[in-house]
Coordinates of C-alpha atoms in Angstrom, one line a residue:
Chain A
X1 CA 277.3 105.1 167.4
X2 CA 280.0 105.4 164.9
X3 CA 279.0 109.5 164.7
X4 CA 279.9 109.7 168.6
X5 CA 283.2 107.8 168.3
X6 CA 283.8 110.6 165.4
X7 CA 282.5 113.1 167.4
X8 CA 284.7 112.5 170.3
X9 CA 288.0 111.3 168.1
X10 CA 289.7 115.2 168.4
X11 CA 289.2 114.9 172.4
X12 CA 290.2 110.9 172.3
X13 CA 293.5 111.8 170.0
X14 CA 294.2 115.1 172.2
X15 CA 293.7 112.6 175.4
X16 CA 296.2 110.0 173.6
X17 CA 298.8 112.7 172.8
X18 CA 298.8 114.1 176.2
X19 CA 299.4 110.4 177.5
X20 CA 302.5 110.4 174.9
X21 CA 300.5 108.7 172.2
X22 CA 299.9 105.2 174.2
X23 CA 297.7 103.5 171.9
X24 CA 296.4 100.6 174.2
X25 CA 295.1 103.8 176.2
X26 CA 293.9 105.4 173.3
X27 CA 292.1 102.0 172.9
X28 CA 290.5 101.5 176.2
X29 CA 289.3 105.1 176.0
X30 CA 287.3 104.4 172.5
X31 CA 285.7 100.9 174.4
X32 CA 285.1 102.7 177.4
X33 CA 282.7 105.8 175.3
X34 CA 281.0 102.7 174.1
X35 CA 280.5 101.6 177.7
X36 CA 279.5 105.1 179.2
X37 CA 277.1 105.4 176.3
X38 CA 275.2 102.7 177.2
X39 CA 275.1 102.2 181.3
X40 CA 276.0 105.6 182.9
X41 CA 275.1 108.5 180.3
X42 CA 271.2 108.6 180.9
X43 CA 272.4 109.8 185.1
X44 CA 275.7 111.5 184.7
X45 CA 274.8 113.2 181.0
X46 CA 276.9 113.4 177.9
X47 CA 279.6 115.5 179.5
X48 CA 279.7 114.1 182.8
X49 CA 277.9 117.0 184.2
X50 CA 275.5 115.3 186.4
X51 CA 272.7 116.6 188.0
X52 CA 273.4 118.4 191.1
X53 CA 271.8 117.3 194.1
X54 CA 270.8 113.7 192.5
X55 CA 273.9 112.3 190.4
X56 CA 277.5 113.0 191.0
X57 CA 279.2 114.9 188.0
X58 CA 282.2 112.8 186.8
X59 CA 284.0 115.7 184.8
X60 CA 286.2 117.8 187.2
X61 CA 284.9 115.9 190.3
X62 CA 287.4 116.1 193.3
X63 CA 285.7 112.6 194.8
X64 CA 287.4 110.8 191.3
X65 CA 290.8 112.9 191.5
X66 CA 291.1 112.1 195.2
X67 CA 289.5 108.5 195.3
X68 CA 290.9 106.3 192.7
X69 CA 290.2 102.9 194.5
X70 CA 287.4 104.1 195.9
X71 CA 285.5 105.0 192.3
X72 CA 286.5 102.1 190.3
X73 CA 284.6 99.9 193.5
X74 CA 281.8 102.0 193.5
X75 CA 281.7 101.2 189.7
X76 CA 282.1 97.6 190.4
X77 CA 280.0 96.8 193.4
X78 CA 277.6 99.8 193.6
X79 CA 277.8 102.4 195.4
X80 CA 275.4 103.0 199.0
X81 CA 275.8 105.7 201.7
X82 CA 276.5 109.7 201.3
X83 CA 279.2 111.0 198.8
X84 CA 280.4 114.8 198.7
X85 CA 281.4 115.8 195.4
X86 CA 282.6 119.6 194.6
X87 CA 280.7 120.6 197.8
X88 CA 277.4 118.9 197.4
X89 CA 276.2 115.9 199.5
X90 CA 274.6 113.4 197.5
X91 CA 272.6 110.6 198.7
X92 CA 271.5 108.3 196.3
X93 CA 272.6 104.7 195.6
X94 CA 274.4 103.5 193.0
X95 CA 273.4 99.8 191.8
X96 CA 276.5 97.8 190.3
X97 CA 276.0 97.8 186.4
X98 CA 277.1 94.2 186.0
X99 CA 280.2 95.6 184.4
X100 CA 283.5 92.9 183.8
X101 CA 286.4 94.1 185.2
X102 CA 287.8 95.3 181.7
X103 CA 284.8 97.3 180.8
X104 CA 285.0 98.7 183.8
X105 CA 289.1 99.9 183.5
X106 CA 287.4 100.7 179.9
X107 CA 284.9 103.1 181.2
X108 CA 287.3 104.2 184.4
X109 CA 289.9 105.6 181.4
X110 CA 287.7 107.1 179.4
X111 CA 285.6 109.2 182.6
X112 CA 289.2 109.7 183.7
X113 CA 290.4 111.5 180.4
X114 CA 287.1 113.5 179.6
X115 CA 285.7 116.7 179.9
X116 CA 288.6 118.0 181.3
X117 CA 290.1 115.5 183.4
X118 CA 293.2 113.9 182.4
X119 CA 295.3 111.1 184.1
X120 CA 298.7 110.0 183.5
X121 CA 298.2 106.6 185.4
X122 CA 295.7 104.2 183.2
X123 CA 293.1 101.9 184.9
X124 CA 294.1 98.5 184.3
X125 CA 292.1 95.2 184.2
X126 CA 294.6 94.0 186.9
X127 CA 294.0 97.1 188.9
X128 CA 289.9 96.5 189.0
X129 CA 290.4 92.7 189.4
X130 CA 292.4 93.2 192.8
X131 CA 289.9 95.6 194.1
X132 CA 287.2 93.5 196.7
X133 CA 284.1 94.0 197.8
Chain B
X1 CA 257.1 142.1 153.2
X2 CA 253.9 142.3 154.2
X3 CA 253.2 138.8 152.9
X4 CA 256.2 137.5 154.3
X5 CA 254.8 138.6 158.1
X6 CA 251.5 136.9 157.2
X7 CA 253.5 133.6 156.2
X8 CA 255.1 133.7 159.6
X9 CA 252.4 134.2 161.6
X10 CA 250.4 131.3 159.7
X11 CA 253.6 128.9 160.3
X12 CA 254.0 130.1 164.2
X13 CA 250.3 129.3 164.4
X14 CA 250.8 125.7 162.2
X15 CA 253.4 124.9 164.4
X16 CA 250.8 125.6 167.9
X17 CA 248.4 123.3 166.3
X18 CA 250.2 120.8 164.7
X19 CA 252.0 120.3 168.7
X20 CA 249.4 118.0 171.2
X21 CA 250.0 119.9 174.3
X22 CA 250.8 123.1 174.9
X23 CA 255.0 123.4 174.9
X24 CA 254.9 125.1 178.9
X25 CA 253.9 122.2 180.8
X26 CA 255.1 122.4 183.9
X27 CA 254.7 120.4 187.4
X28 CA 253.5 122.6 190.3
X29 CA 254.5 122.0 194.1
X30 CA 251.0 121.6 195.9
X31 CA 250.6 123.9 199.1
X32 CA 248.2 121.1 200.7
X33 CA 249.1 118.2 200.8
X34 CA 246.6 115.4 201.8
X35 CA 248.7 113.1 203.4
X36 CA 252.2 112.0 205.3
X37 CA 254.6 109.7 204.3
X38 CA 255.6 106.8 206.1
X39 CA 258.6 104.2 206.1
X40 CA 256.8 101.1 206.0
X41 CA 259.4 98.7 204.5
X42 CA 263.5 100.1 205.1
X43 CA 266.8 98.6 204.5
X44 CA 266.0 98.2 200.3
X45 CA 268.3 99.0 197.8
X46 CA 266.4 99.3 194.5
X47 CA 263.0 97.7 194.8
X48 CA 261.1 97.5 191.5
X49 CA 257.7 96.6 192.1
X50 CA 255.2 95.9 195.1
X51 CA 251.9 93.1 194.9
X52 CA 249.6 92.7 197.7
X53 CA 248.7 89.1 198.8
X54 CA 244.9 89.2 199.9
X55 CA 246.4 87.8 203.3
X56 CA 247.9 91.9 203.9
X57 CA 251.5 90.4 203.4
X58 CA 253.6 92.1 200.3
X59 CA 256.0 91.2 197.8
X60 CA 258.7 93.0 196.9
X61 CA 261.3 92.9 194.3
X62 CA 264.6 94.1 194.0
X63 CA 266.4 95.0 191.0
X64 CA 269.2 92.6 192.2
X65 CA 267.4 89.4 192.1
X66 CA 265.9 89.2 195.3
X67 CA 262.1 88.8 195.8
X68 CA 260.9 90.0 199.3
X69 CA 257.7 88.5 201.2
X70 CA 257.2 91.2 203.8
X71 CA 255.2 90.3 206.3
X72 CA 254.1 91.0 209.8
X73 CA 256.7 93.9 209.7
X74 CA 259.7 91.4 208.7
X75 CA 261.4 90.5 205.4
X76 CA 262.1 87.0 204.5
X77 CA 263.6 85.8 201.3
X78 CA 261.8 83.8 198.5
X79 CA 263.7 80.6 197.4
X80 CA 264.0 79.3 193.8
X81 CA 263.3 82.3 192.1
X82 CA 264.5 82.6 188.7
X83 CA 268.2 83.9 187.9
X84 CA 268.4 87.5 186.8
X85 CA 270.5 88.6 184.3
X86 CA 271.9 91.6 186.5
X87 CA 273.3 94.1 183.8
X88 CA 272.9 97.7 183.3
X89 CA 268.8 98.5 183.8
X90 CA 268.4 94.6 183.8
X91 CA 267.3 92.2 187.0
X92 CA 264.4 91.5 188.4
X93 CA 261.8 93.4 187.6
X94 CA 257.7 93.8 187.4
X95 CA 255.7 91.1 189.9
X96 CA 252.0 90.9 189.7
X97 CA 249.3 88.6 190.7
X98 CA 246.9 87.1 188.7
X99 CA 243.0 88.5 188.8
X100 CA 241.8 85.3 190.0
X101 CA 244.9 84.7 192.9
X102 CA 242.6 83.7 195.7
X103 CA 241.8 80.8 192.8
X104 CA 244.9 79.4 191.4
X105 CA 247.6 81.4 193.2
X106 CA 249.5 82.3 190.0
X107 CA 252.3 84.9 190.3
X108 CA 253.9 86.7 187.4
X109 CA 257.3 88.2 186.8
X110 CA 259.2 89.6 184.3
X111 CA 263.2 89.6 184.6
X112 CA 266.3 89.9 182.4
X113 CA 267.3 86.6 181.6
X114 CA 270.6 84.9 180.1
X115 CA 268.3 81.6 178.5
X116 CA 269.2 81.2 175.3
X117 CA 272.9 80.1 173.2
X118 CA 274.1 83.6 172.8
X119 CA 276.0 86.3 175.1
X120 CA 274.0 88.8 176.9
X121 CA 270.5 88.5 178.3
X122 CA 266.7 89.7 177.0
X123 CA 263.6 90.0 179.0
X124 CA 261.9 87.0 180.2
X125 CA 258.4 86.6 181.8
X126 CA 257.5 83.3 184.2
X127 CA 255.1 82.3 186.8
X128 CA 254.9 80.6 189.6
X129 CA 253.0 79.8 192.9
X130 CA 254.3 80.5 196.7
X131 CA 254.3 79.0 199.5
X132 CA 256.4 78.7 202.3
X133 CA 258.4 81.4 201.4
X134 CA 259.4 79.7 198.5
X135 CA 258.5 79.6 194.7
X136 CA 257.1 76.3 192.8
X137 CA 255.3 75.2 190.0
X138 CA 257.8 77.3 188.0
X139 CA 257.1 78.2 184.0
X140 CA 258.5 79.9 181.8
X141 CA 256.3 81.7 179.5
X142 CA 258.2 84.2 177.6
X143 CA 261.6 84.4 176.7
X144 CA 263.0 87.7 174.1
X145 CA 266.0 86.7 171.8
X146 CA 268.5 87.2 170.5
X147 CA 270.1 88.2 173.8
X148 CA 272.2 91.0 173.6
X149 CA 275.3 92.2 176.4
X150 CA 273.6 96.0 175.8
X151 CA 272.7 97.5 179.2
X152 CA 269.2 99.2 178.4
X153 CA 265.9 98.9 177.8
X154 CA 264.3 96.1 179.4
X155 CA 261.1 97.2 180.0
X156 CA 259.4 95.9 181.8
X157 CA 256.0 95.6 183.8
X158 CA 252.6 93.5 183.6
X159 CA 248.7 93.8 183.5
X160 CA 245.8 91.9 182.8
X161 CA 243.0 93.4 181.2
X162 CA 238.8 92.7 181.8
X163 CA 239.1 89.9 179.6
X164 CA 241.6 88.3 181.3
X165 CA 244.6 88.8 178.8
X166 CA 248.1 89.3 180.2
X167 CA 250.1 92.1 178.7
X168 CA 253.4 92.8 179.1
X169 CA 256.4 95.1 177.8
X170 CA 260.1 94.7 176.4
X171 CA 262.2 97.8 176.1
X172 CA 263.9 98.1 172.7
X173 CA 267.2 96.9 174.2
X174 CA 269.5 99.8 173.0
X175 CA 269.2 98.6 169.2
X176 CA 266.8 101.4 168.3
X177 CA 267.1 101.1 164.5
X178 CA 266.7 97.4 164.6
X179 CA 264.0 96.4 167.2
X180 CA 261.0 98.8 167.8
X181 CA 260.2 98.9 164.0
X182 CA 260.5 95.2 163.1
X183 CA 257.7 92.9 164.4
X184 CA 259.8 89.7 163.1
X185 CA 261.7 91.0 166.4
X186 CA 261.5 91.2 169.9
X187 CA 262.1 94.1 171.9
X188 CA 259.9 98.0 172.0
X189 CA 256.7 96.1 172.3
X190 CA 253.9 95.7 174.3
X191 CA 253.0 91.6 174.2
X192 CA 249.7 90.2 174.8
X193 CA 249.0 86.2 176.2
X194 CA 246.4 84.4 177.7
X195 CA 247.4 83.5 181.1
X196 CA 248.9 80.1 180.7
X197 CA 251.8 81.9 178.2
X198 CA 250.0 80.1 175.2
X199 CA 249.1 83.4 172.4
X200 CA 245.7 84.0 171.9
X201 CA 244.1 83.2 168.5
X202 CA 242.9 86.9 167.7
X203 CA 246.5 88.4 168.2
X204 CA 247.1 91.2 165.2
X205 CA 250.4 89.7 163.9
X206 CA 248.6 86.0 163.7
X207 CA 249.3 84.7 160.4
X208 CA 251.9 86.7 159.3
X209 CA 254.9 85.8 158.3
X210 CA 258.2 85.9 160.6
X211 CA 256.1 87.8 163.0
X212 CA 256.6 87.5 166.9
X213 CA 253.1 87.0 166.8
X214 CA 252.7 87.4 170.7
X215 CA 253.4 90.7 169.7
X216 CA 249.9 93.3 170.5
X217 CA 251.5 96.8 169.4
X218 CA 255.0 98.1 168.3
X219 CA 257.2 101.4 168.2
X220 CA 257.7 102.0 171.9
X221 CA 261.4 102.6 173.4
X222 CA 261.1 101.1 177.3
X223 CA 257.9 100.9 178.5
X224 CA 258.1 100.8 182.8
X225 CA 254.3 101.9 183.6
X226 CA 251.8 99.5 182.1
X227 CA 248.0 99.3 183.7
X228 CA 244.8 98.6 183.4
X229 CA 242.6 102.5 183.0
X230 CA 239.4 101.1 185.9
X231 CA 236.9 103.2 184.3
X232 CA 237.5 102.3 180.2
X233 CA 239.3 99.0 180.7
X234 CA 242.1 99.7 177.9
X235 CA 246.0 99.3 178.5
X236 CA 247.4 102.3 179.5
X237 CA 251.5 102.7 179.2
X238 CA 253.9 105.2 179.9
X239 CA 257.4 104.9 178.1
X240 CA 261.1 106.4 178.5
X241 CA 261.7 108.8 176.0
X242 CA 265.4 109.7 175.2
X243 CA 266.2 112.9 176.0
X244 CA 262.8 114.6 176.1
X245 CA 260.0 112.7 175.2
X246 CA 258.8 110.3 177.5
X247 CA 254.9 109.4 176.8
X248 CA 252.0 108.4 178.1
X249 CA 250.0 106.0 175.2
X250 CA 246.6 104.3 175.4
X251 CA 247.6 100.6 173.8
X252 CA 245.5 99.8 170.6
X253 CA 245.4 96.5 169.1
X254 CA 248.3 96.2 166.2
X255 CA 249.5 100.0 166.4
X256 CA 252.7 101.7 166.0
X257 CA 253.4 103.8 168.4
X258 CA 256.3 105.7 166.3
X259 CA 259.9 105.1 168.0
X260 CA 262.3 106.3 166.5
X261 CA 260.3 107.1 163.2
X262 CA 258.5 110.0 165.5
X263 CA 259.4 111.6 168.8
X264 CA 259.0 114.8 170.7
X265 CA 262.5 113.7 172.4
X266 CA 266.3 114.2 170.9
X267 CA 269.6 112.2 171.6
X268 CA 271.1 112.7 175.0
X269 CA 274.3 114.2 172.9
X270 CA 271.6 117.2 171.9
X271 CA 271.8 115.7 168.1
X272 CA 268.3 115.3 166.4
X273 CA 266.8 111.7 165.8
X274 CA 264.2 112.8 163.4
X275 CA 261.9 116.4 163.2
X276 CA 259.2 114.4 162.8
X277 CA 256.6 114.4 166.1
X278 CA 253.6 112.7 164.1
X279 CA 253.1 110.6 160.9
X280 CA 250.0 108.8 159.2
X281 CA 249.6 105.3 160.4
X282 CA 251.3 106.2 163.6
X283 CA 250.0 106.7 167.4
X284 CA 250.6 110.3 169.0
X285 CA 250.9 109.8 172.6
X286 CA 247.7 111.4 175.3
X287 CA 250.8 113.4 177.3
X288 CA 254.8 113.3 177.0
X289 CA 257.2 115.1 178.7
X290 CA 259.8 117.6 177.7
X291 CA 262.2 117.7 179.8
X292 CA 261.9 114.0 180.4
X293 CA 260.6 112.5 184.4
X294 CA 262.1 109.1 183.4
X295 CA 258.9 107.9 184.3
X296 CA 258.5 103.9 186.3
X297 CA 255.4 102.7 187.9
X298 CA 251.6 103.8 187.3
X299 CA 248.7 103.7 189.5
X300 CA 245.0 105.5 189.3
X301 CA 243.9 106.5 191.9
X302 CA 240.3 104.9 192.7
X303 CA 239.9 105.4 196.4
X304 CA 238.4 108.0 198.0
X305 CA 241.3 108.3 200.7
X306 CA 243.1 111.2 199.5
X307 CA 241.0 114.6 199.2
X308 CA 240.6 115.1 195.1
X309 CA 242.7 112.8 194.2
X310 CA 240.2 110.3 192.5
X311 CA 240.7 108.8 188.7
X312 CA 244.2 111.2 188.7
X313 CA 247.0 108.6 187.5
X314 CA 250.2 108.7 189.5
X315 CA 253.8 107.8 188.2
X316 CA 257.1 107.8 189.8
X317 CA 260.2 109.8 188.6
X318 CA 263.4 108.8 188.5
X319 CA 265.3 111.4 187.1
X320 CA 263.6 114.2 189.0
X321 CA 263.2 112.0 192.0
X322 CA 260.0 112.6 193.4
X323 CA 255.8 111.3 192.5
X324 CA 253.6 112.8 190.0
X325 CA 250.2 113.5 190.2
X326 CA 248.9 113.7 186.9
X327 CA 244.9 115.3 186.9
X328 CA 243.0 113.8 184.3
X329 CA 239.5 114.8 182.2
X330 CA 238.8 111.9 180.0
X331 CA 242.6 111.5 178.4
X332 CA 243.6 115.3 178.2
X333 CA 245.9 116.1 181.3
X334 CA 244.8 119.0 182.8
X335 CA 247.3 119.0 185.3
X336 CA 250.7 118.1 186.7
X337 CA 251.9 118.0 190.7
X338 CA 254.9 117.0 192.3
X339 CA 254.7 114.8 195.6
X340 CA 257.7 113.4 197.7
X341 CA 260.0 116.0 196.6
X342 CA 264.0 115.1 196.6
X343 CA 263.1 111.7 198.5
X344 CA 264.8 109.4 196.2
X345 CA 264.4 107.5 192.5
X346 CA 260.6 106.6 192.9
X347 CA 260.8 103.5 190.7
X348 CA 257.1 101.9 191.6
X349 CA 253.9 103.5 192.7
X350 CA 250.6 100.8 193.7
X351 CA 247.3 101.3 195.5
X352 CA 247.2 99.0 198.0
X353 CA 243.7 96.7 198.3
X354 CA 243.3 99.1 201.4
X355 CA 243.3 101.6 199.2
X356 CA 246.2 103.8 200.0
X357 CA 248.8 104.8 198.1
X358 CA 252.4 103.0 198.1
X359 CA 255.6 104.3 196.8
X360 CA 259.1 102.8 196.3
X361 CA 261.6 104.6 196.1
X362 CA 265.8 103.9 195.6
X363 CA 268.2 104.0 198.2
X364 CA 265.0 104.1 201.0
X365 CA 262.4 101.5 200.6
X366 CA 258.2 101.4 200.7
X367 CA 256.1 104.5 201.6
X368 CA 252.4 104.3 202.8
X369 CA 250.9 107.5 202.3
X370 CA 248.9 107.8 205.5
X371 CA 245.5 110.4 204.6
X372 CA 245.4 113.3 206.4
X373 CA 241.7 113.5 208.1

C-alpha cells in the first residue's frame, strides 16, 4: 500500500501543482487511491483503462468530463441502464459500493485528476451529500 | 558457448516442467451448441446464488440483501432475513439447503455482517427455516472478526459433503499479508462444521493453540465456487486470483493452499508478489487461469441433458462475462469452452433437481438452458 501511494506521489504532486498546490485536494486525492484500490480497481484496472465492451474506462472518458452529477450518483447509488463512453455502448450494472459520501468525493477527485484527466473544480462532501437518489 | 546453449535449453525445459499446465491455455468458442438460453427469472440486479426447493419453487439472492422465493413465475420477498453488511463485494451472498431439507427444512446463508464492537463487517454464516415467505428459527452460526471497513474478499459460498459436514469459505478480506497465512485468524479459509454450527471433534486445528479451530484448510485469497465433486465426494473450490491466477483446488484436510507465499498471478499494478508458483508443504492448484475469469459459482454436470457434457465442471466469469465449460479426465482439464458469450457477469451457475442447467447473470437475471433434442 504504502509502495502505491509512492508510486503515484510524482502524478499526485504534479495533480496538486496544477490545482495551485491545494493541499486539502492533494489530500482527498491520496484517500481516494486508497479507496479506488480497494472497490473499483479489479473492473476499471490500475489506470482507469477499463475493459472495452464490459467496464467503462475512467481515464479520458467523455461520460465523466460531461456528466459530473451524473458520475458521482452512479458512484453512490449504482449505476443500471446503458452508458456510452468514448463511442462504446456498455450495458452492465453497476452495484453501489457502500461508499460514505466523503470517500466517495475521495475517490471522485482522485479518478478526476488521473491518467490524464485533470479538474480545476474539487468534488466536495457537500457536493455528494446533496446529490439524491 | 557451447555449454552455455546446453544450460539454456536445460533451464527452458526446467521451467516447462516445473509449470502444471501448459502456459497456452486457451478457451475455444464451440460451433454446436447443445442448447438455448432462456429468461426464466428478469428484473434482478446482482443475484448471487440459486437453491431449489423440492416443491419446483427457487430462492434467489441478491447481493443487496434481498432473498427472492420465485415461485409460480412471481417473485415475493422473504421477511426477517439477516442484515447485510452492503460494502464493496460484501451482501448477501451463498444460499443452500441442507441434504436432509425435506427432513428438517434447514436453510443456510452466508452474508457480510457488521456483528461485532468494531467498524466494518466480516463474513457471517446463519440458518434458518421458511415459511410463509418469511424466515424463522433464525441462528447464527459463524461470525469472522475482527470486522474490517475493506471492500473485498468475502468469499463466500457453501457445501456439505457425504458425511454430512458443512463447509464454507471467507475471502482474505483485502489483508493479504495478515489473514490467509495465520490460522489464529479468520479470513482465506475454507471452514468445516457440523450442521448445527457446533465444530466437529476431528477438525485439524483442534487443540492448538489460538487457532480458529473451525478452520479445515488455509492459504486461499476469495474462494466463490465451493462443491461437492459427485463421483469422489471431496470439496472442490475455485478461488480469485489477483491479476492472473485464479485456481481451481481439491480441499484436503489441514492444507495450505499457498496465498500469497505462492501464486501463478501478480498485483493488478503489474508489480510481482513473489516468483514463487510452488513450495514444499504447500497445495498446487488442479487448473488456474492466466489471464484471470474472475471465476463465481461451480456446478458438475451429472445429467445426461446436454450432449457430452457429463462430469465437465461449469463456472461463471465475471470478468470475461460469459460460462465456462471446463472438460475434465480425472482432475487434469483437458479442455476449456466459452458459453453465453458477452451476456452479462455470470456470478452463479446450479443444476437444477430437473437436471438442467441454470445461470445468473448481473444486470439480467436466471437462465434455464433449454436442451436442444
Amino acid at each position: 500500500m504504502k509502495k502505491t501511494i509512492l508510486l503515484f506521489l510524482p502524478l499526485l504532486l504534479g495533480a496538486a501543482n496544477a490545482m495551485g498546490q491545494n493541499p486539502e485536494l492533494l489530500s482527498s486525492i491520496q484517500r481516494g487511491s486508497a479507496i479506488y484500490d480497494d472497490f473499483c480497481i479489479t473492473c476499471h484496472l490500475p489506470s482507469g483503462e477499463g475493459v472495452p465492451f464490459a467496464f467503462p474506462p475512467l481515464a479520458k472518458s467523455d461520460y465523466l468530463i460531461k456528466n459530473r452529477t451524473a458520475s458521482i450518483k452512479g458512484v453512490k447509488y449504482g449505476n443500471e441502464g446503458e452508458m456510452i463512453v468514448n463511442g462504446i455502448t456498455y450495458s452492465s450494472a453497476m452495484a453501489p459500493m457502500g461508499l460514505d459520501d466523503g470517500e466517495i468525493a475521495d475517490v471522485m477527485n482522485y479518478i478526476l485528476n488521473s491518467w490524464g484527466n485533470s479538474s480545476n473544480d474539487p468534488v466536495t462532501v457537500e457536493e455528494v451529500a446533496a446529490i439524491s437518489e | 558457448m557451447k555449454y552455455s546453449i546446453v544450460y539454456l535449453y536445460l533451464f527452458v525445459v526446467t521451467l516447462n516442467y516445473s509449470c502444471a499446465q501448459d502456459a497456452e491455455n486457451k478457451a475455444n468458442t464451440p460451433s454446436d451448441i447443445p442448447f438455448s438460453e432462456e429468461l426464466l427469472v428478469d428484473g434482478l440486479q446482482i443475484p448471487w446464488a440459486m437453491a431449489f426447493l423440492p416443491d419446483g419453487s427457487m430462492l434467489i439472492t441478491e447481493k443487496s440483501g434481498s432473498l427472492i422465493h420465485f415461485k409460480d413465475g412471481k417473485k415475493a420477498t422473504i421477511a426477517n432475513t439477516p442484515k447485510v453488511y452492503a460494502r464493496g463485494q460484501g451482501g448477501l451472498m451463498d444460499v443452500f439447503l441442507h441434504p436432509n431439507y425435506q427432513d428438517n427444512g434447514w436453510i443456510y446463508i452466508t452474508y457480510a455482517s457488521e456483528e461485532g464492537n468494531e467498524k466494518g463487517g466480516h463474513t457471517a454464516l446463519m440458518r434458518a427455516r421458511l415459511k410463509d415467505n418469511s424466515l424463522y428459527d433464525n441462528e447464527l452460526l459463524y461470525k469472522a472478526s475482527p470486522n474490517t471497513t475493506k471492500g473485498q474478499h468475502f468469499g463466500s459460498r457453501i457445501a456439505f459433503d457425504n458425511d454430512g459436514y458443512l463447509y464454507f469459505s471467507i475471502g482474505e478480506r483485502g489483508a493479504r499479508d495478515e489473514n490467509p497465512q495465520d490460522i489464529t485468524r479468520d479470513g482465506g479459509k475454507i471452514y468445516r462444521l457440523n450442521d448445527d454450527g457446533s465444530i466437529p471433534e476431528d477438525n485439524p486445528f483442534m487443540g492448538e493453540e489460538n487457532a480458529k479451530t473451525a478452520i479445515y484448510s488455509y492459504g486461499h485469497r476469495n474462494p466463490q465456487g465451493l462443491v461437492k465433486n459427485p463421483e469422489t465426494g471431496a470439496i472442490w473450490d475455485h478461488e480469485h486470483g489477483p491479476r492472473g491466477g485464479d485456481e481451481i483446488n481439491i480441499i484436503k484436510k489441514g492444507a495450505n493452499y499457498g496465498w500469497p507465499i505462492i501464486t501463478y498471478g501478480i498485483n493488478y499494478s503489474g508489480t510481482p508478489i513473489t516468483d514463487k508458483t510452488e513450495m514444499e508443504g504447500m497445495e498446487q492448484p488442479i487448473h488456474y487461469w492466466v489471464p484471470s475469469i474472475a471465476p463465481s459459482g461451480m456446478a458438475f454436470v451429472t445429467s445426461d441433458k446436454y450432449k457430452g457434457w457429463k462430469g465437465s465442471l461449469l463456472v461463471g466469469s465475471l470478468s470475461f462475462q460469459y460460462l465456462e465449460r471446463l472438460t475434465l479426465d480425472g482432475t487434469k482439464v483437458t479442455n476449456r469452452e466459452k458459453l453465453l458469450e458477452n451476456m452479462g457477469r455470470v456470478r452463479d451457475v446450479r443444476q437444477g433437481p430437473d437436471g438442467l442447467i441454470y445461470v445468473a447473470i448481473e444486470g439480467k437475471g436466471i437462465y434455464r438452458l433449454i436442451p436442444k433434442s
